PDB file of C-alpha atoms in Angstrom:
ATOM      1  CA  MET A 178      66.297 140.661  92.464  1.00  0.00           C
ATOM      2  CA  SER A 179      67.674 138.438  89.724  1.00  0.00           C
ATOM      3  CA  ARG A 180      67.995 134.775  88.876  1.00  0.00           C
ATOM      4  CA  LYS A 181      70.867 135.110  91.275  1.00  0.00           C
ATOM      5  CA  THR A 182      70.240 137.972  93.627  1.00  0.00           C
ATOM      6  CA  ALA A 183      72.856 140.570  94.385  1.00  0.00           C
ATOM      7  CA  SER A 184      73.157 138.807  97.739  1.00  0.00           C
ATOM      8  CA  GLU A 185      73.918 135.490  96.078  1.00  0.00           C
ATOM      9  CA  LEU A 186      76.341 137.002  93.590  1.00  0.00           C
ATOM     10  CA  LEU A 187      78.342 138.759  96.281  1.00  0.00           C
ATOM     11  CA  SER A 188      78.229 135.907  98.771  1.00  0.00           C
ATOM     12  CA  GLN A 189      79.821 133.584  96.207  1.00  0.00           C
ATOM     13  CA  GLN A 190      83.071 135.363  97.063  1.00  0.00           C
ATOM     14  CA  ALA A 191      82.974 133.735 100.512  1.00  0.00           C
ATOM     15  CA  SER A 192      83.814 130.088 101.101  1.00  0.00           C
ATOM     16  CA  PRO A 193      80.940 127.601 101.706  1.00  0.00           C
ATOM     17  CA  ALA A 194      82.150 127.040 105.257  1.00  0.00           C
ATOM     18  CA  ARG A 195      82.164 130.760 105.970  1.00  0.00           C
ATOM     19  CA  ARG A 196      78.677 131.202 104.505  1.00  0.00           C
ATOM     20  CA  MET A 197      77.381 128.320 106.624  1.00  0.00           C
ATOM     21  CA  TRP A 198      78.935 129.824 109.745  1.00  0.00           C
ATOM     22  CA  HIS A 199      77.380 133.223 109.111  1.00  0.00           C
ATOM     23  CA  LYS A 200      73.991 131.608 108.451  1.00  0.00           C
ATOM     24  CA  PHE A 201      74.242 129.748 111.742  1.00  0.00           C
ATOM     25  CA  LEU A 202      75.008 132.996 113.570  1.00  0.00           C
ATOM     26  CA  GLU A 203      72.060 134.713 111.887  1.00  0.00           C
ATOM     27  CA  ILE A 204      69.702 132.038 113.191  1.00  0.00           C
ATOM     28  CA  ILE A 205      71.136 132.057 116.717  1.00  0.00           C
ATOM     29  CA  LEU A 206      71.255 135.842 117.002  1.00  0.00           C
ATOM     30  CA  ALA A 207      68.254 136.989 114.960  1.00  0.00           C
ATOM     31  CA  ARG A 208      65.623 134.244 115.196  1.00  0.00           C
ATOM     32  CA  MET A 209      66.022 132.744 118.645  1.00  0.00           C
ATOM     33  CA  PRO A 210      65.725 134.207 122.188  1.00  0.00           C
ATOM     34  CA  THR A 211      69.463 133.571 122.572  1.00  0.00           C
ATOM     35  CA  GLY A 212      69.966 136.693 120.455  1.00  0.00           C
ATOM     36  CA  ARG A 213      68.583 138.955 123.176  1.00  0.00           C
ATOM     37  CA  TRP A 214      70.675 137.226 125.845  1.00  0.00           C
ATOM     38  CA  LEU A 215      73.911 137.384 123.872  1.00  0.00           C
ATOM     39  CA  GLY A 216      73.278 141.055 123.156  1.00  0.00           C
ATOM     40  CA  ARG A 217      73.633 141.744 126.879  1.00  0.00           C
ATOM     41  CA  ILE A 218      77.211 140.443 126.969  1.00  0.00           C
ATOM     42  CA  PRO A 219      79.488 143.497 127.333  1.00  0.00           C
ATOM     43  CA  PHE A 220      80.988 144.606 124.004  1.00  0.00           C
ATOM     44  CA  PHE A 221      79.732 141.550 122.082  1.00  0.00           C
ATOM     45  CA  GLN A 222      76.905 143.368 120.297  1.00  0.00           C
ATOM     46  CA  SER A 223      79.103 146.269 119.199  1.00  0.00           C
ATOM     47  CA  PHE A 224      81.852 143.870 118.080  1.00  0.00           C
ATOM     48  CA  TYR A 225      79.499 141.705 116.020  1.00  0.00           C
ATOM     49  CA  THR A 226      77.672 144.702 114.571  1.00  0.00           C
ATOM     50  CA  GLY A 227      80.962 146.234 113.498  1.00  0.00           C
ATOM     51  CA  ARG A 228      81.910 143.026 111.706  1.00  0.00           C
ATOM     52  CA  ILE A 229      78.693 142.616 109.719  1.00  0.00           C
ATOM     53  CA  MET A 230      78.514 146.298 108.806  1.00  0.00           C
ATOM     54  CA  SER A 231      82.061 146.169 107.429  1.00  0.00           C
ATOM     55  CA  ARG A 232      81.406 143.193 105.134  1.00  0.00           C
ATOM     56  CA  ARG A 233      81.270 143.849 101.396  1.00  0.00           C
ATOM     57  CA  ASP A 234      80.862 140.250 100.218  1.00  0.00           C
ATOM     58  CA  HIS A 235      77.190 139.830 101.115  1.00  0.00           C
ATOM     59  CA  THR A 236      73.905 141.715 101.030  1.00  0.00           C
ATOM     60  CA  GLY A 237      70.829 141.489 103.172  1.00  0.00           C
ATOM     61  CA  LEU A 238      72.709 142.006 106.438  1.00  0.00           C
ATOM     62  CA  HIS A 239      70.917 144.094 109.060  1.00  0.00           C
ATOM     63  CA  SER A 240      71.954 145.887 112.212  1.00  0.00           C
ATOM     64  CA  GLY A 241      70.184 147.740 114.996  1.00  0.00           C
ATOM     65  CA  ILE A 242      66.741 149.196 115.615  1.00  0.00           C
ATOM     66  CA  TYR A 243      66.255 152.952 115.255  1.00  0.00           C
ATOM     67  CA  SER A 244      63.367 155.350 115.666  1.00  0.00           C
ATOM     68  CA  SER A 245      63.909 157.340 112.463  1.00  0.00           C
ATOM     69  CA  TYR A 246      65.703 157.486 109.133  1.00  0.00           C
ATOM     70  CA  ALA A 247      68.030 160.180 110.452  1.00  0.00           C
ATOM     71  CA  ASP A 248      68.887 158.148 113.538  1.00  0.00           C
ATOM     72  CA  ALA A 249      69.728 155.085 111.455  1.00  0.00           C
ATOM     73  CA  LEU A 250      71.733 157.166 108.976  1.00  0.00           C
ATOM     74  CA  ALA A 251      73.825 158.596 111.806  1.00  0.00           C
ATOM     75  CA  HIS A 252      74.863 155.067 112.828  1.00  0.00           C
ATOM     76  CA  ILE A 253      76.311 154.051 109.442  1.00  0.00           C
ATOM     77  CA  PRO A 254      80.041 153.436 109.959  1.00  0.00           C
ATOM     78  CA  PRO A 255      82.138 156.354 108.657  1.00  0.00           C
ATOM     79  CA  ALA A 256      84.155 153.980 106.461  1.00  0.00           C
ATOM     80  CA  ARG A 257      81.065 152.878 104.526  1.00  0.00           C
ATOM     81  CA  LEU A 258      79.183 154.567 101.714  1.00  0.00           C
ATOM     82  CA  ALA A 259      75.622 155.531 102.702  1.00  0.00           C
ATOM     83  CA  GLY A 260      72.488 155.129 100.590  1.00  0.00           C
ATOM     84  CA  TRP A 261      72.121 154.106  96.939  1.00  0.00           C
ATOM     85  CA  ASP A 262      73.448 156.979  94.845  1.00  0.00           C
ATOM     86  CA  HIS A 263      76.884 155.530  94.076  1.00  0.00           C
ATOM     87  CA  ASP A 264      78.676 154.155  91.021  1.00  0.00           C
ATOM     88  CA  GLU A 265      79.212 150.833  92.802  1.00  0.00           C
ATOM     89  CA  SER A 266      75.480 150.498  93.485  1.00  0.00           C
ATOM     90  CA  SER A 267      74.476 151.279  89.899  1.00  0.00           C
ATOM     91  CA  THR A 268      76.633 148.453  88.522  1.00  0.00           C
ATOM     92  CA  LEU A 269      75.366 145.662  90.800  1.00  0.00           C
ATOM     93  CA  TRP A 270      73.108 144.098  88.167  1.00  0.00           C
ATOM     94  CA  LEU A 271      74.931 144.870  84.921  1.00  0.00           C
ATOM     95  CA  ASP A 272      75.484 141.183  84.204  1.00  0.00           C
ATOM     96  CA  GLN A 273      71.787 140.333  84.738  1.00  0.00           C
ATOM     97  CA  ILE A 274      69.422 143.127  83.756  1.00  0.00           C
ATOM     98  CA  ASP A 275      66.295 140.984  83.296  1.00  0.00           C
ATOM     99  CA  PRO A 276      65.904 139.171  86.625  1.00  0.00           C
ATOM    100  CA  VAL A 277      62.951 136.920  87.326  1.00  0.00           C
ATOM    101  CA  ARG A 278      62.286 135.380  90.722  1.00  0.00           C
ATOM    102  CA  PRO A 279      59.125 133.758  92.127  1.00  0.00           C
ATOM    103  CA  SER A 280      58.121 136.994  93.861  1.00  0.00           C
ATOM    104  CA  THR A 281      58.190 138.846  90.536  1.00  0.00           C
ATOM    105  CA  TYR A 282      55.393 136.859  88.903  1.00  0.00           C
ATOM    106  CA  PRO A 283      52.484 138.544  90.736  1.00  0.00           C
ATOM    107  CA  ILE A 284      53.756 141.870  89.398  1.00  0.00           C
ATOM    108  CA  PHE A 285      54.016 140.456  85.869  1.00  0.00           C
ATOM    109  CA  PHE A 286      50.486 139.079  86.145  1.00  0.00           C
ATOM    110  CA  TRP A 287      48.952 142.368  87.239  1.00  0.00           C
ATOM    111  CA  VAL A 288      50.914 144.519  84.797  1.00  0.00           C
ATOM    112  CA  LYS A 289      49.671 142.254  82.001  1.00  0.00           C
ATOM    113  CA  GLN A 290      46.083 142.624  83.226  1.00  0.00           C
ATOM    114  CA  LEU A 291      46.122 146.351  83.973  1.00  0.00           C
ATOM    115  CA  CYS A 292      48.424 148.081  81.524  1.00  0.00           C
ATOM    116  CA  GLY A 293      46.511 149.271  78.485  1.00  0.00           C
ATOM    117  CA  GLU A 294      47.223 151.253  75.361  1.00  0.00           C
ATOM    118  CA  SER A 295      48.864 154.633  76.054  1.00  0.00           C
ATOM    119  CA  HIS A 296      49.006 153.973  79.803  1.00  0.00           C
ATOM    120  CA  ALA A 297      51.819 155.556  81.817  1.00  0.00           C
ATOM    121  CA  LEU A 298      53.473 153.175  84.289  1.00  0.00           C
ATOM    122  CA  VAL A 299      55.770 154.762  86.877  1.00  0.00           C
ATOM    123  CA  ASP A 300      58.338 152.451  88.469  1.00  0.00           C
ATOM    124  CA  LEU A 301      59.529 154.103  91.683  1.00  0.00           C
ATOM    125  CA  GLY A 302      62.974 152.874  92.687  1.00  0.00           C
ATOM    126  CA  GLY A 303      63.160 150.545  89.695  1.00  0.00           C
ATOM    127  CA  SER A 304      66.969 150.406  89.613  1.00  0.00           C
ATOM    128  CA  ILE A 305      68.320 150.125  86.051  1.00  0.00           C
ATOM    129  CA  GLY A 306      64.978 148.813  84.806  1.00  0.00           C
ATOM    130  CA  LEU A 307      65.132 145.312  86.280  1.00  0.00           C
ATOM    131  CA  THR A 308      61.379 144.706  86.400  1.00  0.00           C
ATOM    132  CA  TYR A 309      60.901 146.194  82.916  1.00  0.00           C
ATOM    133  CA  TYR A 310      63.482 143.893  81.322  1.00  0.00           C
ATOM    134  CA  GLY A 311      62.198 140.908  83.256  1.00  0.00           C
ATOM    135  CA  TYR A 312      58.662 141.625  82.052  1.00  0.00           C
ATOM    136  CA  ARG A 313      59.891 142.074  78.495  1.00  0.00           C
ATOM    137  CA  ARG A 314      61.044 138.462  78.486  1.00  0.00           C
ATOM    138  CA  PHE A 315      57.410 137.325  78.752  1.00  0.00           C
ATOM    139  CA  ALA A 316      55.203 140.036  77.276  1.00  0.00           C
ATOM    140  CA  LYS A 317      55.174 143.310  75.378  1.00  0.00           C
ATOM    141  CA  LEU A 318      53.750 146.572  76.600  1.00  0.00           C
ATOM    142  CA  PRO A 319      50.631 147.753  74.716  1.00  0.00           C
ATOM    143  CA  ALA A 320      50.985 150.299  71.947  1.00  0.00           C
ATOM    144  CA  ASN A 321      52.184 153.713  73.130  1.00  0.00           C
ATOM    145  CA  ALA A 322      52.385 152.580  76.770  1.00  0.00           C
ATOM    146  CA  THR A 323      55.365 154.008  78.657  1.00  0.00           C
ATOM    147  CA  TRP A 324      57.447 152.727  81.575  1.00  0.00           C
ATOM    148  CA  THR A 325      59.244 155.456  83.545  1.00  0.00           C
ATOM    149  CA  VAL A 326      61.738 154.583  86.267  1.00  0.00           C
ATOM    150  CA  VAL A 327      62.306 157.117  89.051  1.00  0.00           C
ATOM    151  CA  GLU A 328      65.708 156.585  90.630  1.00  0.00           C
ATOM    152  CA  VAL A 329      68.627 158.288  92.315  1.00  0.00           C
ATOM    153  CA  PRO A 330      70.808 160.160  89.797  1.00  0.00           C
ATOM    154  CA  LYS A 331      73.619 157.642  89.280  1.00  0.00           C
ATOM    155  CA  MET A 332      71.209 154.721  88.995  1.00  0.00           C
ATOM    156  CA  ALA A 333      69.048 156.680  86.536  1.00  0.00           C
ATOM    157  CA  LEU A 334      72.082 157.562  84.418  1.00  0.00           C
ATOM    158  CA  GLN A 335      73.203 153.942  84.277  1.00  0.00           C
ATOM    159  CA  GLY A 336      69.686 152.824  83.405  1.00  0.00           C
ATOM    160  CA  ALA A 337      69.399 155.349  80.579  1.00  0.00           C
ATOM    161  CA  LYS A 338      72.659 154.096  79.049  1.00  0.00           C
ATOM    162  CA  ILE A 339      71.455 150.503  79.158  1.00  0.00           C
ATOM    163  CA  ALA A 340      68.069 151.468  77.673  1.00  0.00           C
ATOM    164  CA  VAL A 341      69.859 152.902  74.628  1.00  0.00           C
ATOM    165  CA  ARG A 342      71.915 149.737  74.259  1.00  0.00           C
ATOM    166  CA  GLU A 343      68.851 147.532  74.621  1.00  0.00           C
ATOM    167  CA  GLN A 344      66.749 149.702  72.273  1.00  0.00           C
ATOM    168  CA  ALA A 345      64.093 150.031  74.961  1.00  0.00           C
ATOM    169  CA  ALA A 346      62.207 152.887  73.311  1.00  0.00           C
ATOM    170  CA  ASN A 347      59.297 152.875  75.784  1.00  0.00           C
ATOM    171  CA  LEU A 348      61.561 152.899  78.870  1.00  0.00           C
ATOM    172  CA  ALA A 349      62.649 156.233  80.363  1.00  0.00           C
ATOM    173  CA  PHE A 350      64.528 157.339  83.475  1.00  0.00           C
ATOM    174  CA  VAL A 351      64.158 160.414  85.680  1.00  0.00           C
ATOM    175  CA  ASP A 352      65.880 161.254  88.947  1.00  0.00           C
ATOM    176  CA  GLN A 353      63.066 163.301  90.472  1.00  0.00           C
ATOM    177  CA  ILE A 354      59.453 162.301  90.920  1.00  0.00           C
ATOM    178  CA  ALA A 355      58.532 165.896  90.038  1.00  0.00           C
ATOM    179  CA  ASP A 356      59.545 165.039  86.465  1.00  0.00           C
ATOM    180  CA  VAL A 357      56.675 162.535  86.235  1.00  0.00           C
ATOM    181  CA  HIS A 358      53.711 164.166  84.459  1.00  0.00           C
ATOM    182  CA  ARG A 359      51.155 161.338  84.524  1.00  0.00           C
ATOM    183  CA  CYS A 360      50.780 158.059  86.378  1.00  0.00           C
ATOM    184  CA  ASP A 361      48.126 155.459  85.535  1.00  0.00           C
ATOM    185  CA  ILE A 362      49.917 152.584  87.275  1.00  0.00           C
ATOM    186  CA  LEU A 363      52.341 153.066  90.144  1.00  0.00           C
ATOM    187  CA  LEU A 364      54.831 150.232  90.630  1.00  0.00           C
ATOM    188  CA  SER A 365      57.463 149.953  93.320  1.00  0.00           C
ATOM    189  CA  ALA A 366      59.358 146.739  94.008  1.00  0.00           C
ATOM    190  CA  GLY A 367      61.604 146.725  97.051  1.00  0.00           C
ATOM    191  CA  ALA A 368      62.234 150.466  97.219  1.00  0.00           C
ATOM    192  CA  LEU A 369      59.769 152.185  99.589  1.00  0.00           C
ATOM    193  CA  GLN A 370      61.542 150.846 102.672  1.00  0.00           C
ATOM    194  CA  PHE A 371      64.730 152.700 101.707  1.00  0.00           C
ATOM    195  CA  MET A 372      63.078 156.085 101.195  1.00  0.00           C
ATOM    196  CA  GLU A 373      63.141 158.646 103.989  1.00  0.00           C
ATOM    197  CA  THR A 374      59.555 159.638 103.098  1.00  0.00           C
ATOM    198  CA  SER A 375      57.189 157.095 101.572  1.00  0.00           C
ATOM    199  CA  ILE A 376      54.221 156.206 103.808  1.00  0.00           C
ATOM    200  CA  PRO A 377      52.776 158.808 104.171  1.00  0.00           C
ATOM    201  CA  GLY A 378      53.979 160.927 101.268  1.00  0.00           C
ATOM    202  CA  LEU A 379      54.018 158.475  98.389  1.00  0.00           C
ATOM    203  CA  LEU A 380      50.715 159.357  96.734  1.00  0.00           C
ATOM    204  CA  GLU A 381      51.040 163.027  97.619  1.00  0.00           C
ATOM    205  CA  SER A 382      54.238 163.244  95.562  1.00  0.00           C
ATOM    206  CA  LEU A 383      52.574 162.134  92.313  1.00  0.00           C
ATOM    207  CA  PRO A 384      50.917 164.451  89.752  1.00  0.00           C
ATOM    208  CA  ASN A 385      47.669 162.465  90.061  1.00  0.00           C
ATOM    209  CA  LYS A 386      46.235 159.526  91.953  1.00  0.00           C
ATOM    210  CA  PRO A 387      47.051 156.418  89.927  1.00  0.00           C
ATOM    211  CA  ARG A 388      44.188 154.026  89.335  1.00  0.00           C
ATOM    212  CA  HIS A 389      46.402 151.077  90.236  1.00  0.00           C
ATOM    213  CA  VAL A 390      49.211 150.710  92.797  1.00  0.00           C
ATOM    214  CA  LEU A 391      51.474 147.639  92.689  1.00  0.00           C
ATOM    215  CA  LEU A 392      53.921 147.269  95.577  1.00  0.00           C
ATOM    216  CA  ASN A 393      56.311 144.373  96.073  1.00  0.00           C
ATOM    217  CA  LYS A 394      59.120 143.161  98.342  1.00  0.00           C
ATOM    218  CA  LEU A 395      58.150 145.183 101.423  1.00  0.00           C
ATOM    219  CA  PRO A 396      59.016 144.339 105.056  1.00  0.00           C
ATOM    220  CA  VAL A 397      55.678 144.571 106.874  1.00  0.00           C
ATOM    221  CA  THR A 398      55.259 143.728 110.553  1.00  0.00           C
ATOM    222  CA  PRO A 399      52.473 143.765 113.175  1.00  0.00           C
ATOM    223  CA  LEU A 400      54.893 145.590 115.475  1.00  0.00           C
ATOM    224  CA  GLU A 401      55.399 149.340 115.492  1.00  0.00           C
ATOM    225  CA  ASP A 402      57.253 151.129 112.714  1.00  0.00           C
ATOM    226  CA  CYS A 403      61.015 151.232 113.083  1.00  0.00           C
ATOM    227  CA  TRP A 404      64.222 151.526 111.073  1.00  0.00           C
ATOM    228  CA  THR A 405      67.257 149.289 110.797  1.00  0.00           C
ATOM    229  CA  LEU A 406      70.494 149.392 108.798  1.00  0.00           C
ATOM    230  CA  HIS A 407      70.777 147.296 105.637  1.00  0.00           C
ATOM    231  CA  ASN A 408      74.232 146.329 104.349  1.00  0.00           C
ATOM    232  CA  TYR A 409      73.795 145.439 100.683  1.00  0.00           C
ATOM    233  CA  GLY A 410      77.483 145.084  99.820  1.00  0.00           C
ATOM    234  CA  PRO A 411      78.665 148.309  98.170  1.00  0.00           C
ATOM    235  CA  ALA A 412      77.029 150.523 100.814  1.00  0.00           C
ATOM    236  CA  VAL A 413      74.824 150.648 103.898  1.00  0.00           C
ATOM    237  CA  THR A 414      71.406 152.295 103.955  1.00  0.00           C
ATOM    238  CA  PRO A 415      68.561 152.858 106.423  1.00  0.00           C
ATOM    239  CA  GLN A 416      65.668 150.444 105.921  1.00  0.00           C
ATOM    240  CA  ARG A 417      62.185 150.841 107.312  1.00  0.00           C
ATOM    241  CA  LEU A 418      60.005 148.080 108.736  1.00  0.00           C
ATOM    242  CA  PHE A 419      56.392 149.120 108.127  1.00  0.00           C
ATOM    243  CA  ASN A 420      53.656 148.635 110.673  1.00  0.00           C
ATOM    244  CA  GLU A 421      50.996 146.686 108.794  1.00  0.00           C
ATOM    245  CA  GLY A 422      47.979 148.546 110.155  1.00  0.00           C
ATOM    246  CA  THR A 423      49.400 152.000 109.483  1.00  0.00           C
ATOM    247  CA  PHE A 424      50.514 150.941 106.015  1.00  0.00           C
ATOM    248  CA  LEU A 425      47.116 149.591 104.965  1.00  0.00           C
ATOM    249  CA  ARG A 426      45.179 152.501 106.504  1.00  0.00           C
ATOM    250  CA  TYR A 427      47.217 154.978 104.500  1.00  0.00           C
ATOM    251  CA  PHE A 428      45.891 153.589 101.227  1.00  0.00           C
ATOM    252  CA  GLU A 429      42.382 153.076 102.601  1.00  0.00           C
ATOM    253  CA  ASP A 430      42.237 156.715 103.708  1.00  0.00           C
ATOM    254  CA  LYS A 431      43.314 157.772 100.207  1.00  0.00           C
ATOM    255  CA  GLY A 432      40.367 155.925  98.657  1.00  0.00           C
ATOM    256  CA  TYR A 433      42.045 152.654  97.682  1.00  0.00           C
ATOM    257  CA  ARG A 434      40.902 149.107  98.285  1.00  0.00           C
ATOM    258  CA  LEU A 435      43.190 146.113  98.615  1.00  0.00           C
ATOM    259  CA  ARG A 436      42.664 143.822  95.632  1.00  0.00           C
ATOM    260  CA  ASP A 437      45.493 141.327  96.142  1.00  0.00           C
ATOM    261  CA  ARG A 438      48.268 140.438  98.546  1.00  0.00           C
ATOM    262  CA  TRP A 439      51.041 137.850  98.362  1.00  0.00           C
ATOM    263  CA  ALA A 440      53.999 136.598 100.395  1.00  0.00           C
ATOM    264  CA  VAL A 441      57.480 137.268  99.060  1.00  0.00           C
ATOM    265  CA  GLN A 442      59.132 134.080 100.218  1.00  0.00           C
ATOM    266  CA  ASP A 443      62.575 134.822  98.780  1.00  0.00           C
ATOM    267  CA  LEU A 444      63.139 137.789 101.138  1.00  0.00           C
ATOM    268  CA  ASP A 445      63.255 137.955 104.924  1.00  0.00           C
ATOM    269  CA  CYS A 446      64.641 140.255 107.595  1.00  0.00           C
ATOM    270  CA  LEU A 447      66.928 139.042 110.377  1.00  0.00           C
ATOM    271  CA  ILE A 448      68.329 141.635 112.776  1.00  0.00           C
ATOM    272  CA  PRO A 449      70.920 140.261 115.203  1.00  0.00           C
ATOM    273  CA  PHE A 450      70.004 140.727 118.884  1.00  0.00           C
ATOM    274  CA  TYR A 451      66.376 141.605 117.969  1.00  0.00           C
ATOM    275  CA  PRO A 452      64.707 138.231 117.283  1.00  0.00           C
ATOM    276  CA  GLN A 453      61.286 139.752 117.986  1.00  0.00           C
ATOM    277  CA  ARG A 454      61.799 141.770 114.797  1.00  0.00           C
ATOM    278  CA  PHE A 455      62.287 138.739 112.560  1.00  0.00           C
ATOM    279  CA  ILE A 456      60.174 138.938 109.383  1.00  0.00           C
ATOM    280  CA  ARG A 457      59.868 135.547 107.697  1.00  0.00           C
ATOM    281  CA  ASN A 458      58.493 136.793 104.380  1.00  0.00           C
ATOM    282  CA  PHE A 459      58.267 140.215 102.789  1.00  0.00           C
ATOM    283  CA  SER A 460      54.916 141.213 101.239  1.00  0.00           C
ATOM    284  CA  GLY A 461      53.414 142.389  97.974  1.00  0.00           C
ATOM    285  CA  PHE A 462      50.174 144.355  97.420  1.00  0.00           C
ATOM    286  CA  TYR A 463      47.830 145.523  94.697  1.00  0.00           C
ATOM    287  CA  PHE A 464      45.600 148.510  95.537  1.00  0.00           C
ATOM    288  CA  GLU A 465      42.916 149.895  93.248  1.00  0.00           C
ATOM    289  CA  LEU A 466      41.371 153.345  93.507  1.00  0.00           C
ATOM    290  CA  ALA A 467      37.787 152.739  94.620  1.00  0.00           C
ATOM    291  CA  GLU A 468      36.453 155.675  92.625  1.00  0.00           C
TER     292      GLU A 468
END
């Protein structure tokens, strides 16, 4: 999510040897059949899970398979913060507010093509405005166009403070989607999977059907929907793995057609002891309202 991701920034605190060892374990436990076998060893799975869920020096660590958001939430260790609405979470990217990674460029391309004068772009789960500031490095929004980030309260508050400092007059923050009054372009980059209700429910929560929907950094799988736990350093949160067919049908049933799709090669999902759930690349999508 930046030139150096939060994962990279936090993992720098660990020694190279330790990082290499953890990477080796990830491959053995989360990508190879050995993961399923080792998970059957008495107490080993609970011991290893406890270790990776307690780490605060790395992000992108996953644990367990759960049937629902509530089930996953109930398995977050009591000693860990849960979710994203925390001071520690809102300060993760303060030293790099304008991140650009390879997976961001498709979003930049389509925003440049689609965003017109006086358009309202809604950035759901846009953190402190990371995609906005990254885009601003390469292009300007058209006259009177607005970019509104919908975030949890502490993230929205931090983002609003930074927007004042950066003199980002066309960037606004709200902490409830009900405060959005118009949406011409819906953008969400790496956020839907952390929401208890998103697919279905995403389009129903908006004041109108946006003409364009840009979604990025999503874990999509041919297997059935499920939830896992995602340790991103400061806290642990439930994360959904979307069934591809269900995901695409949701937008099709709402009158959208898929215009573009791309692989997000800088993100993957490895869940120890569940190698069948390995996702090599996350996905990005552009849907357009057929009407």
